[in-house]
Coordinates of C-alpha atoms and ligand atoms in Angstrom, one line a residue:
M258 CA -2.3 173.6 95.0
G259 CA -1.2 172.3 98.3
L260 CA 1.7 170.1 98.4
N261 CA -0.2 167.3 100.0
S262 CA -2.9 167.2 97.3
L263 CA -0.3 167.5 94.5
A264 CA 1.6 164.4 95.9
A265 CA -1.8 162.6 96.6
K266 CA -2.8 163.1 92.9
M267 CA 0.6 162.0 91.7
M268 CA 0.3 158.8 93.9
E269 CA -3.2 158.3 92.5
I270 CA -2.0 158.6 88.9
A271 CA 1.5 156.9 89.1
G272 CA 1.3 154.6 92.2
P273 CA 2.6 155.6 95.5
E274 CA 5.8 153.6 95.1
N275 CA 6.8 155.9 92.3
V276 CA 6.4 159.2 94.1
L277 CA 8.9 161.0 96.3
T278 CA 8.2 163.9 98.5
S279 CA 10.7 164.0 101.2
E280 CA 13.1 167.2 101.6
L281 CA 16.2 165.0 101.2
D282 CA 15.0 163.5 97.9
M283 CA 13.9 167.1 96.6
Y284 CA 17.5 168.2 97.4
T285 CA 18.9 165.4 95.3
Y286 CA 17.0 166.4 92.4
S287 CA 18.0 170.0 92.7
Y288 CA 21.4 169.3 90.9
D289 CA 22.7 168.4 87.6
S290 CA 26.3 168.6 86.5
S291 CA 26.1 172.4 86.2
F292 CA 28.1 175.1 88.1
H293 CA 24.9 176.9 88.4
S294 CA 23.0 174.1 90.3
G295 CA 25.7 174.2 92.9
L296 CA 25.2 178.0 93.4
V297 CA 21.3 178.3 93.3
Q298 CA 19.2 175.7 94.9
L299 CA 16.0 175.0 92.9
M300 CA 13.9 172.1 94.3
P301 CA 10.9 170.3 92.7
E302 CA 7.8 169.8 95.0
V303 CA 7.3 166.4 94.1
V304 CA 9.3 163.7 92.0
V305 CA 7.6 161.0 89.9
K306 CA 9.5 158.2 88.6
V307 CA 7.7 157.2 85.3
K308 CA 8.0 154.4 82.6
N309 CA 4.6 154.5 81.0
T310 CA 3.3 156.8 78.2
A311 CA -0.3 156.7 79.5
V312 CA 0.7 157.6 83.0
I313 CA 2.7 160.4 81.7
A314 CA -0.3 161.7 79.6
R315 CA -2.5 161.7 82.6
I316 CA 0.2 163.6 84.6
M317 CA 0.6 166.2 81.8
Q318 CA -3.3 166.4 81.6
F319 CA -3.4 167.2 85.3
A320 CA -0.5 169.7 85.2
F321 CA -2.0 171.5 82.2
A322 CA -5.4 172.0 83.8
N323 CA -3.7 173.2 87.1
E324 CA -1.0 175.1 85.5
I325 CA 1.8 173.1 87.3
P326 CA 5.3 173.3 86.0
V327 CA 6.7 170.0 84.7
T328 CA 10.4 169.2 84.4
P329 CA 11.7 166.1 82.6
R330 CA 14.9 164.5 83.8
G331 CA 17.2 161.9 82.4
A332 CA 20.5 161.0 84.2
G333 CA 21.0 164.8 85.3
S334 CA 24.4 164.9 83.6
G335 CA 23.6 168.2 81.7
Q336 CA 25.8 171.0 82.4
T337 CA 23.3 174.0 82.1
G338 CA 20.8 173.4 84.9
G339 CA 18.3 172.0 82.1
S340 CA 16.9 169.3 84.4
V341 CA 16.6 171.1 87.6
P342 CA 13.2 172.7 88.2
A343 CA 13.4 176.5 87.9
N344 CA 9.9 176.9 89.0
K345 CA 9.2 174.2 91.5
G346 CA 6.2 171.8 90.4
I347 CA 6.6 168.2 89.3
L348 CA 9.8 166.6 88.4
L349 CA 9.5 163.4 86.0
D350 CA 12.4 161.1 86.5
L351 CA 12.6 159.1 83.2
S352 CA 16.0 157.5 84.0
C353 CA 14.3 154.3 85.1
W354 CA 12.5 153.7 81.8
D355 CA 15.6 152.1 80.2
M356 CA 14.2 149.4 77.8
I357 CA 15.6 148.8 74.5
E358 CA 12.5 147.6 72.7
E359 CA 13.8 146.5 69.5
I360 CA 17.0 146.4 67.4
D361 CA 15.8 146.2 63.9
A362 CA 19.2 145.3 62.4
K363 CA 18.0 144.8 58.8
N364 CA 16.5 148.3 58.7
L365 CA 19.4 149.9 60.5
Q366 CA 17.3 151.3 63.3
V367 CA 16.4 150.7 67.1
M368 CA 13.4 151.7 69.3
V369 CA 14.3 152.7 72.7
R370 CA 12.6 154.2 75.7
P371 CA 14.1 157.5 77.0
G372 CA 16.0 156.2 79.9
V373 CA 18.5 153.9 78.1
V374 CA 22.0 154.9 78.8
H375 CA 24.2 155.7 75.8
S376 CA 27.0 153.1 76.5
R377 CA 24.4 150.3 77.1
L378 CA 22.8 151.0 73.8
N379 CA 26.2 150.7 72.0
Q380 CA 27.0 147.4 73.9
A381 CA 23.7 146.0 72.9
L382 CA 24.3 146.9 69.3
D383 CA 27.9 145.6 69.1
P384 CA 26.9 141.9 68.4
Y385 CA 25.1 143.2 65.4
N386 CA 28.3 145.0 64.3
L387 CA 26.2 148.3 64.5
F388 CA 26.7 151.5 66.4
F389 CA 25.0 154.7 67.3
P390 CA 27.8 157.3 66.5
P391 CA 27.3 160.4 68.6
D392 CA 29.8 159.8 71.4
P393 CA 29.5 162.0 74.4
G394 CA 32.2 162.0 77.2
S395 CA 29.3 161.2 79.6
T396 CA 28.6 158.0 77.7
K397 CA 28.2 155.9 80.9
M398 CA 25.5 158.2 82.2
A399 CA 23.7 160.3 79.6
T400 CA 20.3 158.8 78.6
I401 CA 19.0 158.7 75.1
G402 CA 16.1 161.1 76.2
G403 CA 18.6 163.6 77.4
M404 CA 20.8 163.3 74.4
V405 CA 17.8 163.8 71.9
S406 CA 16.7 166.7 74.1
N407 CA 20.1 168.3 74.3
N408 CA 21.0 167.3 70.6
S409 CA 24.2 165.9 72.2
S410 CA 27.4 165.0 70.4
G411 CA 31.1 164.4 71.3
L412 CA 34.4 163.1 70.1
R413 CA 33.2 161.8 66.6
A414 CA 30.9 164.7 65.7
V415 CA 33.5 166.0 63.2
K416 CA 32.6 162.9 60.9
Y417 CA 29.3 161.7 62.3
G418 CA 27.5 164.9 63.4
N419 CA 25.2 165.1 66.3
T420 CA 22.2 163.1 67.7
S421 CA 19.8 165.1 65.5
Q422 CA 21.1 163.3 62.4
Y423 CA 20.0 159.9 63.9
V424 CA 16.5 160.5 65.1
L425 CA 14.1 159.1 62.8
G426 CA 10.8 159.5 64.8
L427 CA 9.7 160.1 68.3
E428 CA 6.7 159.3 70.6
V429 CA 6.1 162.6 72.5
V430 CA 3.5 163.6 75.3
L431 CA 2.6 167.2 74.6
P432 CA 2.0 169.6 77.4
D433 CA -1.7 169.3 77.4
G434 CA -1.3 165.4 77.6
E435 CA -1.9 164.5 73.9
V436 CA 0.3 161.9 72.5
I437 CA 1.9 162.2 69.0
V438 CA 4.2 160.1 67.1
T439 CA 6.6 161.9 64.6
G440 CA 8.4 160.7 61.6
G441 CA 5.4 158.5 60.4
I442 CA 3.2 156.6 62.9
S443 CA 4.3 153.2 61.7
S444 CA 7.3 154.0 59.7
R445 CA 10.5 152.0 59.5
A446 CA 11.7 154.2 56.5
M447 CA 15.3 155.5 56.8
K448 CA 14.2 158.8 55.5
S449 CA 11.0 160.8 54.7
V450 CA 10.2 164.2 53.5
S451 CA 6.5 163.8 54.2
G452 CA 5.2 167.0 55.7
I453 CA 7.1 169.4 58.2
D454 CA 9.9 167.8 60.1
L455 CA 8.3 167.7 63.6
T456 CA 10.9 165.4 65.0
R457 CA 13.5 168.2 64.8
L458 CA 11.1 170.5 66.8
F459 CA 11.7 168.4 69.8
V460 CA 15.3 167.4 69.3
G461 CA 17.3 170.1 71.3
A462 CA 14.2 171.5 72.8
E463 CA 15.7 170.6 76.2
G464 CA 12.2 169.4 77.5
T465 CA 10.5 172.6 76.9
C466 CA 8.0 171.4 74.2
G467 CA 7.0 168.0 75.4
I468 CA 8.1 164.7 77.2
I469 CA 10.0 162.2 74.8
T470 CA 8.6 158.8 75.7
K471 CA 10.1 156.8 72.8
V472 CA 12.9 157.2 70.2
R473 CA 13.3 155.7 66.8
L474 CA 17.1 156.0 66.2
K475 CA 19.1 155.3 62.9
V476 CA 22.3 153.2 63.6
L477 CA 25.2 152.6 61.2
P478 CA 27.5 149.7 60.5
K479 CA 30.6 149.7 62.6
P480 CA 33.7 150.6 60.7
A481 CA 36.2 147.7 60.4
A482 CA 39.5 149.5 61.3
R483 CA 40.8 152.4 63.1
G484 CA 44.1 154.3 63.6
I485 CA 45.1 156.9 66.0
L486 CA 47.9 159.6 65.5
T487 CA 49.2 161.9 68.1
A488 CA 51.5 164.9 67.7
L489 CA 52.9 167.8 69.8
F490 CA 53.3 171.5 68.7
D491 CA 55.5 174.1 70.0
R492 CA 53.2 176.9 68.7
L493 CA 49.3 176.9 69.3
E494 CA 48.8 178.4 65.9
D495 CA 50.5 175.5 64.2
S496 CA 48.0 173.2 65.5
G497 CA 45.2 175.1 64.2
E498 CA 46.8 175.4 60.8
T499 CA 47.4 171.7 60.7
V500 CA 43.7 170.9 61.2
L501 CA 42.8 173.0 58.3
E502 CA 45.5 171.5 56.1
V503 CA 44.1 167.9 56.9
F504 CA 40.7 168.9 55.7
Q505 CA 42.3 170.5 52.6
A506 CA 44.0 167.2 51.7
G507 CA 40.5 165.6 51.6
I508 CA 40.8 163.7 54.9
L509 CA 37.8 163.5 57.2
P510 CA 39.0 162.1 60.6
S511 CA 36.5 160.5 62.9
G512 CA 38.0 162.5 65.7
I513 CA 40.3 165.6 66.0
E514 CA 41.0 166.6 69.6
I515 CA 43.4 169.2 71.1
L516 CA 45.0 169.6 74.5
D517 CA 46.6 172.8 75.4
S518 CA 49.7 173.2 77.5
T519 CA 47.8 173.3 80.7
A520 CA 45.7 170.2 79.7
I521 CA 49.0 168.4 78.9
K522 CA 50.3 169.3 82.4
A523 CA 47.1 168.0 84.0
A524 CA 47.3 164.8 82.1
N525 CA 50.9 164.3 83.3
L526 CA 50.1 165.1 86.9
F527 CA 47.2 162.8 86.9
K528 CA 48.9 160.0 85.2
P529 CA 52.8 160.5 85.3
E530 CA 53.4 157.4 83.3
L531 CA 52.0 159.2 80.4
N532 CA 55.1 161.5 80.4
I533 CA 53.9 163.8 77.6
P534 CA 56.8 166.3 76.7
V535 CA 56.2 169.9 77.3
A536 CA 54.4 171.5 74.3
E537 CA 52.1 174.3 73.5
A538 CA 49.5 171.9 72.1
M539 CA 48.9 168.3 71.4
L540 CA 46.5 167.0 68.6
L541 CA 45.0 163.5 68.6
F542 CA 43.4 162.3 65.3
E543 CA 41.3 159.1 64.8
I544 CA 40.8 157.6 61.4
D545 CA 38.2 154.9 60.7
G546 CA 36.8 152.9 57.9
N547 CA 38.0 149.9 55.9
R548 CA 41.7 148.7 56.6
P549 CA 43.2 150.0 53.3
S550 CA 41.5 153.4 53.6
V551 CA 42.7 153.8 57.2
E552 CA 46.3 153.0 56.1
H553 CA 46.2 155.4 53.2
D554 CA 44.7 158.2 55.3
G555 CA 47.1 157.5 57.9
M556 CA 50.2 158.0 55.7
L557 CA 48.8 161.1 54.2
L558 CA 48.0 162.3 57.7
Q559 CA 51.7 161.8 59.0
D560 CA 53.0 163.7 55.9
I561 CA 51.0 166.6 56.6
I562 CA 51.4 166.7 60.4
K563 CA 55.2 166.2 60.3
K564 CA 55.6 169.6 58.6
R565 CA 54.9 171.4 61.8
A566 CA 54.8 168.9 64.7
K567 CA 57.1 166.9 66.8
N568 CA 56.8 163.6 68.5
V569 CA 54.3 162.3 65.8
E570 CA 53.2 158.8 66.3
W571 CA 50.6 156.6 64.3
A572 CA 49.2 153.3 65.6
T573 CA 46.7 150.8 64.5
E574 CA 47.2 148.1 67.1
K575 CA 44.5 148.1 69.8
D576 CA 46.8 148.5 72.9
R577 CA 48.9 151.1 71.5
M578 CA 45.8 153.1 70.3
T579 CA 44.3 152.9 73.8
K580 CA 47.5 154.2 75.3
L581 CA 47.9 157.1 72.9
W582 CA 44.2 158.0 73.4
E583 CA 44.7 157.9 77.2
A584 CA 45.9 161.5 77.4
R585 CA 42.6 162.8 75.9
G586 CA 40.5 160.0 78.0
V587 CA 41.9 161.2 81.4
I588 CA 41.4 164.9 80.9
G589 CA 38.0 165.2 82.4
S590 CA 39.2 163.8 85.6
A591 CA 42.6 165.2 85.4
S592 CA 42.1 168.9 84.8
A593 CA 41.5 169.8 88.5
R594 CA 45.2 168.4 89.2
V595 CA 46.8 171.7 88.0
K596 CA 45.8 173.6 91.3
E597 CA 46.2 171.9 94.7
G598 CA 42.7 171.4 96.3
A599 CA 40.7 172.9 93.5
T600 CA 37.9 171.7 91.6
R601 CA 36.9 171.9 87.7
V602 CA 33.6 173.6 87.2
F603 CA 31.5 173.8 84.1
A604 CA 31.1 177.4 83.2
G605 CA 31.6 178.8 79.7
E606 CA 32.8 175.3 78.8
D607 CA 31.1 174.5 75.5
I608 CA 31.7 177.3 72.8
T609 CA 31.9 176.6 69.1
I610 CA 34.1 178.7 66.9
P611 CA 34.5 178.7 63.1
L612 CA 37.5 176.4 62.3
E613 CA 39.6 179.3 60.9
K614 CA 39.2 181.3 64.0
V615 CA 40.1 178.5 66.5
P616 CA 43.8 179.6 67.0
Q617 CA 42.5 183.2 67.7
A618 CA 40.0 181.9 70.1
L619 CA 42.5 179.8 72.0
K620 CA 44.8 182.9 72.4
R621 CA 41.9 185.0 73.5
I622 CA 40.6 182.5 76.1
K623 CA 44.1 182.4 77.5
E624 CA 44.2 186.2 77.7
I625 CA 40.7 186.2 79.4
A626 CA 41.9 183.6 81.9
K627 CA 44.9 185.7 82.6
K628 CA 42.8 188.8 83.2
Y629 CA 40.8 187.0 85.8
G630 CA 43.7 185.3 87.4
I631 CA 41.9 181.8 87.0
I632 CA 43.5 178.7 85.6
V633 CA 41.6 177.5 82.6
V634 CA 42.4 174.1 81.1
I635 CA 41.6 173.9 77.3
Y636 CA 40.9 170.9 75.5
G637 CA 38.2 169.7 73.1
H638 CA 37.1 168.9 69.7
V639 CA 39.1 171.2 67.7
G640 CA 37.9 169.3 64.4
D641 CA 34.6 171.0 64.7
G642 CA 35.5 174.0 66.6
N643 CA 34.0 173.0 69.9
M644 CA 36.2 174.0 72.8
H645 CA 35.9 172.8 76.4
T646 CA 37.4 175.5 78.6
A647 CA 37.6 174.3 82.3
P648 CA 38.1 176.9 84.9
I649 CA 39.9 175.3 88.0
I650 CA 38.8 177.0 91.2
D651 CA 37.8 176.7 94.8
P652 CA 34.0 176.8 94.6
A653 CA 33.9 177.8 98.4
D654 CA 35.7 181.2 97.5
R655 CA 33.1 183.7 96.6
N656 CA 35.7 185.8 94.9
E657 CA 36.8 183.1 92.6
V658 CA 33.2 182.1 91.9
Q659 CA 32.2 185.7 91.0
K660 CA 35.5 186.0 88.8
T661 CA 34.6 182.6 87.1
L662 CA 30.9 183.8 86.3
E663 CA 32.5 187.0 84.7
L664 CA 35.1 185.0 82.8
A665 CA 32.3 182.5 81.4
H666 CA 30.4 185.5 80.2
E667 CA 33.5 186.9 78.4
I668 CA 34.0 183.5 76.9
H669 CA 30.4 183.4 75.7
R670 CA 30.5 186.9 74.3
L671 CA 33.8 185.9 72.5
A672 CA 32.0 183.0 70.8
I673 CA 29.3 185.4 69.4
E674 CA 31.9 187.9 68.4
L675 CA 34.1 185.3 66.5
G676 CA 30.9 184.1 64.6
G677 CA 30.5 181.1 66.6
S678 CA 28.0 179.8 69.2
T679 CA 27.8 179.8 73.0
T680 CA 27.0 176.1 73.0
G681 CA 28.3 173.4 70.6
E682 CA 27.0 170.4 72.7
H683 CA 25.7 171.1 76.2
G684 CA 22.7 173.2 75.4
V685 CA 21.1 176.5 76.8
G686 CA 19.3 175.5 80.0
I687 CA 19.5 178.2 82.5
V688 CA 22.9 179.6 81.9
R689 CA 23.0 180.6 78.2
R690 CA 19.4 181.9 78.2
P691 CA 20.7 185.5 78.2
Y692 CA 22.6 185.1 74.9
M693 CA 19.7 183.8 72.9
R694 CA 18.6 187.1 71.6
E695 CA 22.1 188.0 70.4
E696 CA 22.6 184.6 68.9
H697 CA 19.4 184.4 67.0
G698 CA 18.0 187.8 66.4
N699 CA 14.3 187.8 65.2
A700 CA 14.5 184.0 64.5
L701 CA 14.1 183.8 68.4
D702 CA 10.5 185.4 68.0
L703 CA 9.5 182.5 65.8
M704 CA 11.0 180.0 68.1
L705 CA 9.0 181.6 71.0
K706 CA 5.7 181.5 68.8
L707 CA 6.4 177.8 68.3
K708 CA 6.9 177.3 72.0
K709 CA 3.6 179.2 72.8
T710 CA 1.7 177.0 70.3
L711 CA 2.8 173.9 71.8
D712 CA 2.7 175.0 75.6
P713 CA 0.3 177.9 75.8
R714 CA 0.3 177.7 79.6
G715 CA 4.1 177.8 79.9
I716 CA 4.3 174.6 82.0
M717 CA 6.9 172.7 80.2
N718 CA 10.3 173.0 81.9
P719 CA 10.0 176.8 82.6
G720 CA 12.9 179.0 83.1
K721 CA 15.0 177.1 80.4
I722 CA 16.2 178.4 77.0
W723 CA 13.6 181.1 76.6
P724 CA 15.2 184.5 77.9
L725 CA 13.2 186.1 80.9
E726 CA 12.1 189.4 80.9
G727 CA 15.2 191.8 81.1
E728 CA 17.7 189.2 79.7
Ligands
FAD2007 C1 31.7 164.4 82.3 C2 30.6 164.9 81.4 C3 31.0 164.9 80.1 C4 30.1 165.3 79.1 N1 30.3 165.2 77.8 C5 29.5 165.6 76.9 C6 29.9 165.5 75.5 O1 30.9 165.0 75.2 N2 28.9 165.8 74.7 C7 27.7 166.4 74.9 O2 26.9 166.6 74.1 N3 27.4 166.5 76.3 C8 28.2 166.1 77.1 N4 27.9 166.2 78.5 C9 26.6 166.8 78.9 C10 25.6 165.7 79.1 O3 25.9 164.4 79.5 C11 24.6 165.7 77.9 O4 23.9 166.9 77.6 C12 23.5 164.4 78.0 O5 22.9 164.2 76.8 C13 22.5 164.8 79.1 O6 21.8 163.5 79.3 P1 20.9 163.3 80.6 O7 20.3 161.9 80.6 O8 22.0 163.4 81.8 O9 20.0 164.6 80.5 P2 19.5 165.6 81.8 O10 20.7 166.2 82.2 O11 18.9 164.7 82.9 O12 18.6 166.4 80.9 C14 18.9 167.2 79.9 C15 17.9 168.1 79.3 O13 17.1 167.1 78.7 C16 15.6 167.2 79.1 N5 15.1 165.9 79.2 C17 15.8 164.7 79.6 N6 15.1 163.6 79.3 C18 13.9 164.1 78.6 C19 12.7 163.4 78.0 N7 12.6 162.1 77.9 N8 11.9 164.3 77.3 C20 12.0 165.6 77.3 N9 13.2 166.2 77.9 C21 14.1 165.5 78.4 C22 15.9 167.8 80.5 O14 14.7 168.5 81.0 C23 17.0 168.8 80.3 O15 16.6 170.0 79.8 C24 28.8 165.7 79.6 C25 28.4 165.7 81.0 C26 29.3 165.3 81.8 C27 29.0 165.3 83.3

């Protein structure tokens, strides 16, 4: 189909004011936050801003009949190329559909449209003393539609899990335009075991099985109290052992984060007033709950940590907690500081390792970085084995780019070798497609059969998740 007739059809369905076609606009939508989208330019033919299920259903009916690829997009903060169109076609921008339809505080749930940004939802829940626990670093960008599609999580996943655990039901437009509601068409139940759990078919499907147009999310009462503990370690292994001991003592912190020596350096360069002493690793723990239980766990935690760590500090006052957490808070922006004029890129940044193998993984990542001569800042959610490895490079230097791609490949391979996963948060998208077979074996064949049943013409976000021939 010619571009003009495709654009004309979209204008007829969605209204001309919601359709973009200029080259400059297409260029804007060729990026997400991945390293990949900075290297390979993938542009849509037409962008449609949508906030209506019936309009989306008509677009999908048309795309299905004419076999036109459709890529859904939230905020584009994904790091795997998931929301850039690998195969041209229509890009559906859902970020403008940001309505919180209902906060049903009595039934501990909310009904939202896909474009609601994570931090805004939690602000809206605050007066009800409720919160939606998954907590990505991209809280001020990520949309609920993107979070559900990537099954996102973050700092508090060690205690509260990922988005999937909170999705009670979805409204989805299927690739042929049919609209379904999962989790019970008029249900407000907190749980249900009626039938096959179709909700989970779309959570984490990265927009390859349908367009999510409404989300029914479970929310939780906000814990009354918090405490933060920070500690420094001269041996990386000691930090890993300490995390295991904390769990063995029956404590379940709401966050356990690690900064390696390079990350500590980056934080100090970015904010000299932090003045963190030189160490091989820093651990940060968050405990939440009611006040007596936070105090109790805080005491226990200190006893365990003091065995191996130095500079241990525990705080429960708001200002001091904010100060202690700052080292972790700044690291995303700070990491590039360790090399003059360089940039942090997202490549091999998201592996998950079995807990007991975290110290081994940290050592091996450092060896891989040394082999390629690339500085890699390591930090992340060590409590659930989810490591963020941040290569710091000059993206204009072709040699460094090539070396970074090879380094990322080795890090992905390391995760599989150690019995982990290539992605704990950010998803598969384009960049982790080649590891799907190795990670899933013949379970991938069943995934592919399900995908084919839902999307027989392969129009839904093609080029993502599912390995291409030869991969
Ligand atoms: C600085 C930074 C920090 C980050 N920290 C974290 C973190 O701590 N934890 C974490 O998990 N992630 C993190 N991310 C990654 C990213 O923010 C999350 O994956 C986020 O959930 C993506 O949301 P989005 O709205 O930007 O989705 P997009 O990037 O626009 O899309 C992501 C995927 O979802 C699909 N999609 C989007 N909306 C829909 C819909 N309505 N229906 C069907 N499919 C849809 C897209 O096609 C794509 O495949 C971070 C990113 C950045 C830039």
